[in-house]
Short mmCIF file of C-alpha atoms in Angstrom, two decimals:
data_model
loop_
_atom_site.label_atom_id
_atom_site.label_comp_id
_atom_site.label_asym_id
_atom_site.label_seq_id
_atom_site.Cartn_x
_atom_site.Cartn_y
_atom_site.Cartn_z
CA MET A 35 137.15 26.37 46.84
CA LEU A 36 138.57 29.54 47.53
CA ILE A 37 137.15 32.63 45.85
CA GLN A 38 139.00 36.00 46.13
CA SER A 39 137.75 39.29 45.01
CA GLU A 40 139.05 43.01 44.89
CA LEU A 41 138.05 46.32 43.64
CA HIS A 42 140.41 47.89 41.20
CA ASP A 43 139.78 51.22 39.94
CA ALA A 44 136.02 50.63 40.07
CA VAL A 45 136.23 47.24 38.51
CA PHE A 46 135.35 44.28 40.56
CA ILE A 47 137.76 41.35 39.94
CA VAL A 48 136.58 37.79 41.32
CA ARG A 49 139.16 34.98 41.41
CA PRO A 50 137.63 31.35 41.83
CA GLN A 51 140.09 28.85 42.24
CA GLY A 52 139.37 25.18 41.69
CA ASP A 53 136.24 23.69 40.36
CA ILE A 54 132.97 25.79 40.43
CA SER A 55 130.38 22.98 41.56
CA LYS A 56 126.76 23.51 42.48
CA LEU A 57 127.54 24.80 46.10
CA VAL A 58 130.36 26.84 45.11
CA ALA A 59 128.27 28.44 42.44
CA ALA A 60 125.91 29.44 45.17
CA GLU A 61 128.83 31.16 46.91
CA LEU A 62 129.97 32.85 43.82
CA ASN A 63 126.58 34.17 43.13
CA GLU A 64 125.60 35.74 46.32
CA LEU A 65 129.25 37.43 45.95
CA LEU A 66 128.29 38.77 42.54
CA GLU A 67 124.83 39.75 43.38
CA ALA A 68 126.12 41.63 46.60
CA ALA A 69 128.94 43.44 44.40
CA ILE A 70 126.26 44.57 41.94
CA ASP A 71 123.88 45.74 44.68
CA ASP A 72 126.77 47.73 46.13
CA GLY A 73 127.14 49.30 42.66
CA ALA A 74 129.73 47.29 40.41
CA ARG A 75 129.11 47.95 36.94
CA GLU A 76 132.17 46.09 35.67
CA ILE A 77 133.12 42.60 36.66
CA VAL A 78 136.14 40.68 35.47
CA PHE A 79 136.52 36.84 36.29
CA ASP A 80 140.16 35.95 36.58
CA SER A 81 139.71 32.41 35.68
CA SER A 82 143.68 31.67 35.82
CA ALA A 83 143.29 29.23 38.71
CA LEU A 84 140.03 27.79 37.81
CA THR A 85 140.16 24.20 36.88
CA GLN A 86 136.52 23.28 35.83
CA MET A 87 133.14 24.90 35.89
CA SER A 88 129.76 23.09 36.12
CA SER A 89 126.62 24.07 34.48
CA ASP A 90 125.92 25.50 37.79
CA GLY A 91 128.92 27.99 37.42
CA LEU A 92 127.67 28.63 33.77
CA ARG A 93 124.33 29.95 34.98
CA VAL A 94 126.16 32.37 37.62
CA VAL A 95 127.98 33.72 34.63
CA LEU A 96 124.78 34.13 32.35
CA LYS A 97 122.75 35.45 35.25
CA THR A 98 125.48 38.17 36.28
CA LEU A 99 125.81 38.97 32.37
CA ARG A 100 121.92 39.47 32.33
CA ARG A 101 121.97 41.67 35.50
CA LEU A 102 124.94 43.68 34.46
CA HIS A 103 123.23 44.34 30.97
CA GLY A 104 120.19 45.66 32.65
CA VAL A 105 122.32 48.32 34.28
CA GLY A 106 124.53 49.29 31.52
CA GLY A 107 127.60 47.16 32.81
CA ARG A 108 129.99 44.76 31.41
CA ILE A 109 131.57 41.59 32.34
CA ALA A 110 134.73 39.81 30.91
CA ILE A 111 136.49 36.63 31.25
CA ALA A 112 140.17 36.71 31.79
CA ALA A 113 142.97 33.89 31.45
CA ALA A 114 140.62 31.08 31.08
CA GLY A 115 142.43 27.65 30.52
CA ASP A 116 141.68 25.43 27.81
CA ARG A 117 139.22 23.20 29.59
CA VAL A 118 137.20 26.04 31.00
CA ARG A 119 137.26 28.03 27.65
CA ALA A 120 135.89 24.63 25.75
CA VAL A 121 132.90 24.43 28.34
CA MET A 122 132.20 28.24 27.88
CA LYS A 123 132.40 27.67 24.08
CA VAL A 124 130.26 24.68 24.07
CA SER A 125 127.61 26.22 25.89
CA GLY A 126 127.55 29.34 23.96
CA ILE A 127 128.27 31.68 26.50
CA LEU A 128 131.75 32.54 25.45
CA GLY A 129 130.35 34.53 22.49
CA LEU A 130 128.38 36.77 24.99
CA LEU A 131 131.36 37.74 26.87
CA ASP A 132 134.63 40.01 26.51
CA VAL A 133 137.47 37.34 26.48
CA HIS A 134 141.05 38.30 27.46
CA ASP A 135 144.20 36.59 27.74
CA THR A 136 145.15 38.40 30.98
CA VAL A 137 143.36 40.40 33.71
CA ASP A 138 145.37 43.36 32.71
CA ASP A 139 143.93 43.22 29.16
CA ALA A 140 140.52 42.96 30.50
CA LEU A 141 141.12 45.87 32.86
CA ALA A 142 142.50 48.04 29.77
CA SER A 143 139.49 46.98 27.59
CA LYS A 144 136.84 49.70 27.21
CA LYS A 145 134.62 47.45 25.11
CA VAL A 146 131.35 46.66 26.26
CA THR A 147 129.71 43.57 25.34
CA GLN A 148 125.87 43.15 25.88
CA PRO A 149 123.83 40.23 24.76
CA SER A 150 121.09 41.05 22.29
#
């Protein structure tokens, strides 16, 4: 799996491609932790090229959400396909995130979703 990332106007955008399995989830977690350690407070997951997300991937998203919540940050999911969206919905995590149809919509959003 390939994971691309970029910084866009202080928003860290991560673009995983393919499936997020256990091994890939560990790599994604390291990337996100490093970004937060380096000061990222807004993260957008561009899910347009993501085909599947395992429970390990969901844990990474939840861990990132909790960590950002602790520093007043936000996380958004953009362009999630039906399969990925269904997994997130069934797990209950979808309701905790800003969800957008496109990355541009996520970047334009000023809404901060934080768990209770």
